[in-house]
Amino acid sequence: MARITPFRALRPHRQYAQAVAAPPYDVVNVEEARALVGNDPLSFLHVEKSEIDLPGYPHVEEQEIFATARKNLLKLEGDKILFQDQGPCFYIYSQQLGGHRQYGIVTGASVREYETGLIKKHENTRADKELERINHVDAVGAQTGPVFITYRKSEIIDGIVAGIVQSPSEYAFVASDGVAHEAWVVSDGDTIDQLTAAFAKVQAMYIADGHHRAAAAASVARMRREKDPAPSETRDYETFLAVLFPHDQIRIMDYNRAVKDLNGLQPQDFLSRISRDFEITDSFADRSPKRMHDFGMYLDGKWRRLTFRKDSLAADDPVRSLDVSILQEYLLGPVLGIADPRTDKRIDFIGGIRGMEELERLVDSGRFAVAFSLCATTLPELMDVADADLVMPPKSTWFEPKLRSGLFVHLI
């Protein structure tokens, strides 16, 4: 069973929701965050990426960054921008980008179920990034960014949500990137009980995005248990901020690659090397592949299609059969020398939302030698990997639209 817990969110008053809501901390760097914020004192980036308020950054102590984040959160509450609901609630969070719309349930997910594997992961975390989130959550005393979770759709849950969203929403705005955000507060006890009972029948949930946030929440919970004279699963630290979406509503986009050089090879030698494992079609007007095991490659101002020779593929392996794995194992690693894509500075990853034009721009600028477009990893592939207790290669999935931070904060 999946346990979900209503909670008293710290959240913006309706008139401030659009100003407060901000992109996730990990999709913008400090310079981009400063540009987004400008002179706006309400943006939640002052909490999620508080180094923007420290002129001496990066030459500042980490503890100063986290102390500033807590100070900024308390100021938003003290200035009556944020308030805490009087009683525990669930929340419905809708996002619409173009013709795509998804409805998620904002809840407290169970740390214990994450620890026991009922909430499944498909990605390894980096120790440095995880530690940064641990320190942030612990110092601020709050989970400020949600974990994006999916589950196999339930007609019962869909029906409950459909009923809720017939009522007037609490928030409704369109962000600067064109994504429409809408949210409803679920405070009615009967509806809360119905959702809780419906999720008790869900056999497993899957982290789609936010592995570092989930891992940090679990680490902070363990720290708090050790200090708590009467630890209990009802403590706020035993749940973490999550938004739960049915699997048929979320959208995974392609996550593409660009490499700065050809590892000492001339273009013709490079093409000869990769032809051992890939059939090369000399033109590719589509630029973005439509079939698994096809890849687009942009080199010297020209698109080519690469088709993997399937006789090289290990059968019945949910990780090695992924397109991201094939590209890494048969091309990026052995030919271009990218042994560890997590740490190699010669490779960059480009979310599909930026389009094929961004791949062309990177190569045409001379900063990169070659770029590759991939089919998007599918949700069944993600679930198969997670169900097998395996992990995907880094940068396998790009979810769009991104959840905004600041609309719901879980105090611990």
PDB file of N, CA and C in Angstrom, residues 45-99:
ATOM      1  N   LEU A  45      13.083  31.832  -5.237  1.00  0.00           N
ATOM      2  CA  LEU A  45      14.510  31.580  -5.445  1.00  0.00           C
ATOM      3  C   LEU A  45      15.348  32.195  -4.329  1.00  0.00           C
ATOM      4  N   HIS A  46      14.827  33.182  -3.611  1.00  0.00           N
ATOM      5  CA  HIS A  46      15.538  33.731  -2.453  1.00  0.00           C
ATOM      6  C   HIS A  46      15.683  32.675  -1.356  1.00  0.00           C
ATOM      7  N   VAL A  47      14.815  31.655  -1.381  1.00  0.00           N
ATOM      8  CA  VAL A  47      14.893  30.551  -0.415  1.00  0.00           C
ATOM      9  C   VAL A  47      15.609  29.352  -1.031  1.00  0.00           C
ATOM     10  N   GLU A  48      15.199  28.972  -2.234  1.00  0.00           N
ATOM     11  CA  GLU A  48      15.744  27.777  -2.878  1.00  0.00           C
ATOM     12  C   GLU A  48      17.179  27.970  -3.357  1.00  0.00           C
ATOM     13  N   LYS A  49      17.536  29.182  -3.709  1.00  0.00           N
ATOM     14  CA  LYS A  49      18.887  29.457  -4.211  1.00  0.00           C
ATOM     15  C   LYS A  49      19.359  30.762  -3.583  1.00  0.00           C
ATOM     16  N   SER A  50      19.476  30.751  -2.267  1.00  0.00           N
ATOM     17  CA  SER A  50      19.691  31.987  -1.505  1.00  0.00           C
ATOM     18  C   SER A  50      21.066  32.594  -1.727  1.00  0.00           C
ATOM     19  N   GLU A  51      21.973  31.883  -2.387  1.00  0.00           N
ATOM     20  CA  GLU A  51      23.277  32.468  -2.688  1.00  0.00           C
ATOM     21  C   GLU A  51      23.156  33.688  -3.598  1.00  0.00           C
ATOM     22  N   ILE A  52      22.010  33.840  -4.265  1.00  0.00           N
ATOM     23  CA  ILE A  52      21.814  35.032  -5.102  1.00  0.00           C
ATOM     24  C   ILE A  52      21.813  36.307  -4.264  1.00  0.00           C
ATOM     25  N   ASP A  53      21.588  36.179  -2.958  1.00  0.00           N
ATOM     26  CA  ASP A  53      21.545  37.348  -2.071  1.00  0.00           C
ATOM     27  C   ASP A  53      22.869  37.594  -1.354  1.00  0.00           C
ATOM     28  N   LEU A  54      23.892  36.825  -1.710  1.00  0.00           N
ATOM     29  CA  LEU A  54      25.197  36.959  -1.057  1.00  0.00           C
ATOM     30  C   LEU A  54      26.200  37.488  -2.074  1.00  0.00           C
ATOM     31  N   PRO A  55      26.540  38.773  -2.004  1.00  0.00           N
ATOM     32  CA  PRO A  55      27.445  39.372  -3.001  1.00  0.00           C
ATOM     33  C   PRO A  55      28.796  38.673  -3.082  1.00  0.00           C
ATOM     34  N   GLY A  56      29.237  38.069  -1.991  1.00  0.00           N
ATOM     35  CA  GLY A  56      30.544  37.423  -1.993  1.00  0.00           C
ATOM     36  C   GLY A  56      30.563  36.038  -2.594  1.00  0.00           C
ATOM     37  N   TYR A  57      29.392  35.513  -2.989  1.00  0.00           N
ATOM     38  CA  TYR A  57      29.348  34.166  -3.544  1.00  0.00           C
ATOM     39  C   TYR A  57      30.198  34.097  -4.820  1.00  0.00           C
ATOM     40  N   PRO A  58      31.009  33.029  -5.019  1.00  0.00           N
ATOM     41  CA  PRO A  58      31.017  31.759  -4.301  1.00  0.00           C
ATOM     42  C   PRO A  58      31.955  31.703  -3.094  1.00  0.00           C
ATOM     43  N   HIS A  59      32.544  32.819  -2.734  1.00  0.00           N
ATOM     44  CA  HIS A  59      33.510  32.802  -1.629  1.00  0.00           C
ATOM     45  C   HIS A  59      32.802  33.058  -0.305  1.00  0.00           C
ATOM     46  N   VAL A  60      31.826  32.189  -0.002  1.00  0.00           N
ATOM     47  CA  VAL A  60      31.107  32.283   1.266  1.00  0.00           C
ATOM     48  C   VAL A  60      30.972  30.881   1.848  1.00  0.00           C
ATOM     49  N   GLU A  61      30.783  30.803   3.147  1.00  0.00           N
ATOM     50  CA  GLU A  61      30.585  29.517   3.806  1.00  0.00           C
ATOM     51  C   GLU A  61      29.197  28.971   3.465  1.00  0.00           C
ATOM     52  N   GLU A  62      29.116  27.631   3.324  1.00  0.00           N
ATOM     53  CA  GLU A  62      27.824  27.016   3.017  1.00  0.00           C
ATOM     54  C   GLU A  62      26.785  27.352   4.074  1.00  0.00           C
ATOM     55  N   GLN A  63      27.215  27.380   5.338  1.00  0.00           N
ATOM     56  CA  GLN A  63      26.251  27.646   6.402  1.00  0.00           C
ATOM     57  C   GLN A  63      25.622  29.027   6.261  1.00  0.00           C
ATOM     58  N   GLU A  64      26.369  29.969   5.691  1.00  0.00           N
ATOM     59  CA  GLU A  64      25.805  31.301   5.472  1.00  0.00           C
ATOM     60  C   GLU A  64      24.710  31.247   4.406  1.00  0.00           C
ATOM     61  N   ILE A  65      24.908  30.399   3.405  1.00  0.00           N
ATOM     62  CA  ILE A  65      23.884  30.236   2.369  1.00  0.00           C
ATOM     63  C   ILE A  65      22.600  29.692   2.985  1.00  0.00           C
ATOM     64  N   PHE A  66      22.735  28.644   3.816  1.00  0.00           N
ATOM     65  CA  PHE A  66      21.547  28.018   4.390  1.00  0.00           C
ATOM     66  C   PHE A  66      20.879  28.929   5.420  1.00  0.00           C
ATOM     67  N   ALA A  67      21.677  29.659   6.185  1.00  0.00           N
ATOM     68  CA  ALA A  67      21.107  30.601   7.152  1.00  0.00           C
ATOM     69  C   ALA A  67      20.334  31.703   6.432  1.00  0.00           C
ATOM     70  N   THR A  68      20.850  32.128   5.287  1.00  0.00           N
ATOM     71  CA  THR A  68      20.154  33.144   4.494  1.00  0.00           C
ATOM     72  C   THR A  68      18.841  32.595   3.949  1.00  0.00           C
ATOM     73  N   ALA A  69      18.848  31.331   3.540  1.00  0.00           N
ATOM     74  CA  ALA A  69      17.613  30.709   3.049  1.00  0.00           C
ATOM     75  C   ALA A  69      16.549  30.692   4.142  1.00  0.00           C
ATOM     76  N   ARG A  70      16.937  30.309   5.349  1.00  0.00           N
ATOM     77  CA  ARG A  70      15.968  30.286   6.459  1.00  0.00           C
ATOM     78  C   ARG A  70      15.475  31.698   6.770  1.00  0.00           C
ATOM     79  N   LYS A  71      16.381  32.653   6.801  1.00  0.00           N
ATOM     80  CA  LYS A  71      15.992  34.040   7.079  1.00  0.00           C
ATOM     81  C   LYS A  71      14.999  34.531   6.030  1.00  0.00           C
ATOM     82  N   ASN A  72      15.256  34.204   4.767  1.00  0.00           N
ATOM     83  CA  ASN A  72      14.371  34.655   3.692  1.00  0.00           C
ATOM     84  C   ASN A  72      12.995  33.993   3.779  1.00  0.00           C
ATOM     85  N   LEU A  73      12.967  32.710   4.173  1.00  0.00           N
ATOM     86  CA  LEU A  73      11.678  32.032   4.333  1.00  0.00           C
ATOM     87  C   LEU A  73      10.879  32.665   5.469  1.00  0.00           C
ATOM     88  N   LEU A  74      11.541  32.902   6.588  1.00  0.00           N
ATOM     89  CA  LEU A  74      10.861  33.519   7.728  1.00  0.00           C
ATOM     90  C   LEU A  74      10.367  34.919   7.381  1.00  0.00           C
ATOM     91  N   LYS A  75      11.123  35.632   6.557  1.00  0.00           N
ATOM     92  CA  LYS A  75      10.699  36.983   6.158  1.00  0.00           C
ATOM     93  C   LYS A  75       9.440  36.924   5.297  1.00  0.00           C
ATOM     94  N   LEU A  76       9.384  35.977   4.369  1.00  0.00           N
ATOM     95  CA  LEU A  76       8.182  35.841   3.551  1.00  0.00           C
ATOM     96  C   LEU A  76       6.961  35.536   4.412  1.00  0.00           C
ATOM     97  N   GLU A  77       7.167  34.737   5.453  1.00  0.00           N
ATOM     98  CA  GLU A  77       6.061  34.438   6.359  1.00  0.00           C
ATOM     99  C   GLU A  77       5.744  35.653   7.233  1.00  0.00           C
ATOM    100  N   GLY A  78       6.782  36.288   7.752  1.00  0.00           N
ATOM    101  CA  GLY A  78       6.579  37.456   8.605  1.00  0.00           C
ATOM    102  C   GLY A  78       5.929  38.615   7.886  1.00  0.00           C
ATOM    103  N   ASP A  79       6.209  38.760   6.604  1.00  0.00           N
ATOM    104  CA  ASP A  79       5.616  39.835   5.807  1.00  0.00           C
ATOM    105  C   ASP A  79       4.225  39.475   5.285  1.00  0.00           C
ATOM    106  N   LYS A  80       3.699  38.345   5.730  1.00  0.00           N
ATOM    107  CA  LYS A  80       2.347  37.898   5.361  1.00  0.00           C
ATOM    108  C   LYS A  80       2.224  37.567   3.870  1.00  0.00           C
ATOM    109  N   ILE A  81       3.357  37.222   3.267  1.00  0.00           N
ATOM    110  CA  ILE A  81       3.314  36.727   1.887  1.00  0.00           C
ATOM    111  C   ILE A  81       2.916  35.254   1.907  1.00  0.00           C
ATOM    112  N   LEU A  82       3.478  34.515   2.864  1.00  0.00           N
ATOM    113  CA  LEU A  82       3.163  33.106   3.061  1.00  0.00           C
ATOM    114  C   LEU A  82       2.356  32.941   4.344  1.00  0.00           C
ATOM    115  N   PHE A  83       1.521  31.910   4.373  1.00  0.00           N
ATOM    116  CA  PHE A  83       0.797  31.555   5.598  1.00  0.00           C
ATOM    117  C   PHE A  83       0.686  30.038   5.654  1.00  0.00           C
ATOM    118  N   GLN A  84       0.383  29.513   6.834  1.00  0.00           N
ATOM    119  CA  GLN A  84       0.242  28.070   6.990  1.00  0.00           C
ATOM    120  C   GLN A  84      -1.226  27.718   7.179  1.00  0.00           C
ATOM    121  N   ASP A  85      -1.688  26.714   6.435  1.00  0.00           N
ATOM    122  CA  ASP A  85      -3.072  26.272   6.588  1.00  0.00           C
ATOM    123  C   ASP A  85      -3.329  25.811   8.017  1.00  0.00           C
ATOM    124  N   GLN A  86      -4.546  26.035   8.493  1.00  0.00           N
ATOM    125  CA  GLN A  86      -4.870  25.728   9.884  1.00  0.00           C
ATOM    126  C   GLN A  86      -4.971  24.234  10.136  1.00  0.00           C
ATOM    127  N   GLY A  87      -5.415  23.482   9.144  1.00  0.00           N
ATOM    128  CA  GLY A  87      -5.553  22.041   9.297  1.00  0.00           C
ATOM    129  C   GLY A  87      -4.881  21.304   8.159  1.00  0.00           C
ATOM    130  N   PRO A  88      -4.648  19.996   8.320  1.00  0.00           N
ATOM    131  CA  PRO A  88      -3.991  19.211   7.268  1.00  0.00           C
ATOM    132  C   PRO A  88      -4.844  19.150   6.004  1.00  0.00           C
ATOM    133  N   CYS A  89      -4.191  19.278   4.880  1.00  0.00           N
ATOM    134  CA  CYS A  89      -4.871  19.278   3.579  1.00  0.00           C
ATOM    135  C   CYS A  89      -4.071  18.459   2.572  1.00  0.00           C
ATOM    136  N   PHE A  90      -4.755  17.991   1.543  1.00  0.00           N
ATOM    137  CA  PHE A  90      -4.112  17.655   0.284  1.00  0.00           C
ATOM    138  C   PHE A  90      -4.327  18.843  -0.655  1.00  0.00           C
ATOM    139  N   TYR A  91      -3.599  18.834  -1.753  1.00  0.00           N
ATOM    140  CA  TYR A  91      -3.734  19.906  -2.738  1.00  0.00           C
ATOM    141  C   TYR A  91      -3.660  19.271  -4.122  1.00  0.00           C
ATOM    142  N   ILE A  92      -4.443  19.770  -5.040  1.00  0.00           N
ATOM    143  CA  ILE A  92      -4.362  19.332  -6.434  1.00  0.00           C
ATOM    144  C   ILE A  92      -3.612  20.411  -7.207  1.00  0.00           C
ATOM    145  N   TYR A  93      -2.607  19.983  -7.962  1.00  0.00           N
ATOM    146  CA  TYR A  93      -1.741  20.916  -8.692  1.00  0.00           C
ATOM    147  C   TYR A  93      -1.795  20.546 -10.167  1.00  0.00           C
ATOM    148  N   SER A  94      -2.320  21.456 -10.970  1.00  0.00           N
ATOM    149  CA  SER A  94      -2.435  21.238 -12.412  1.00  0.00           C
ATOM    150  C   SER A  94      -1.434  22.103 -13.153  1.00  0.00           C
ATOM    151  N   GLN A  95      -0.850  21.518 -14.194  1.00  0.00           N
ATOM    152  CA  GLN A  95       0.038  22.261 -15.089  1.00  0.00           C
ATOM    153  C   GLN A  95      -0.397  22.003 -16.527  1.00  0.00           C
ATOM    154  N   GLN A  96      -0.369  23.042 -17.327  1.00  0.00           N
ATOM    155  CA  GLN A  96      -0.710  22.893 -18.740  1.00  0.00           C
ATOM    156  C   GLN A  96       0.331  23.596 -19.591  1.00  0.00           C
ATOM    157  N   LEU A  97       0.875  22.849 -20.556  1.00  0.00           N
ATOM    158  CA  LEU A  97       1.830  23.392 -21.516  1.00  0.00           C
ATOM    159  C   LEU A  97       1.346  23.004 -22.897  1.00  0.00           C
ATOM    160  N   GLY A  98       0.887  23.993 -23.674  1.00  0.00           N
ATOM    161  CA  GLY A  98       0.288  23.682 -24.964  1.00  0.00           C
ATOM    162  C   GLY A  98      -0.954  22.835 -24.758  1.00  0.00           C
ATOM    163  N   GLY A  99      -1.039  21.727 -25.470  1.00  0.00           N
ATOM    164  CA  GLY A  99      -2.196  20.845 -25.339  1.00  0.00           C
ATOM    165  C   GLY A  99      -2.057  19.798 -24.257  1.00  0.00           C
TER     166      GLY A  99
END
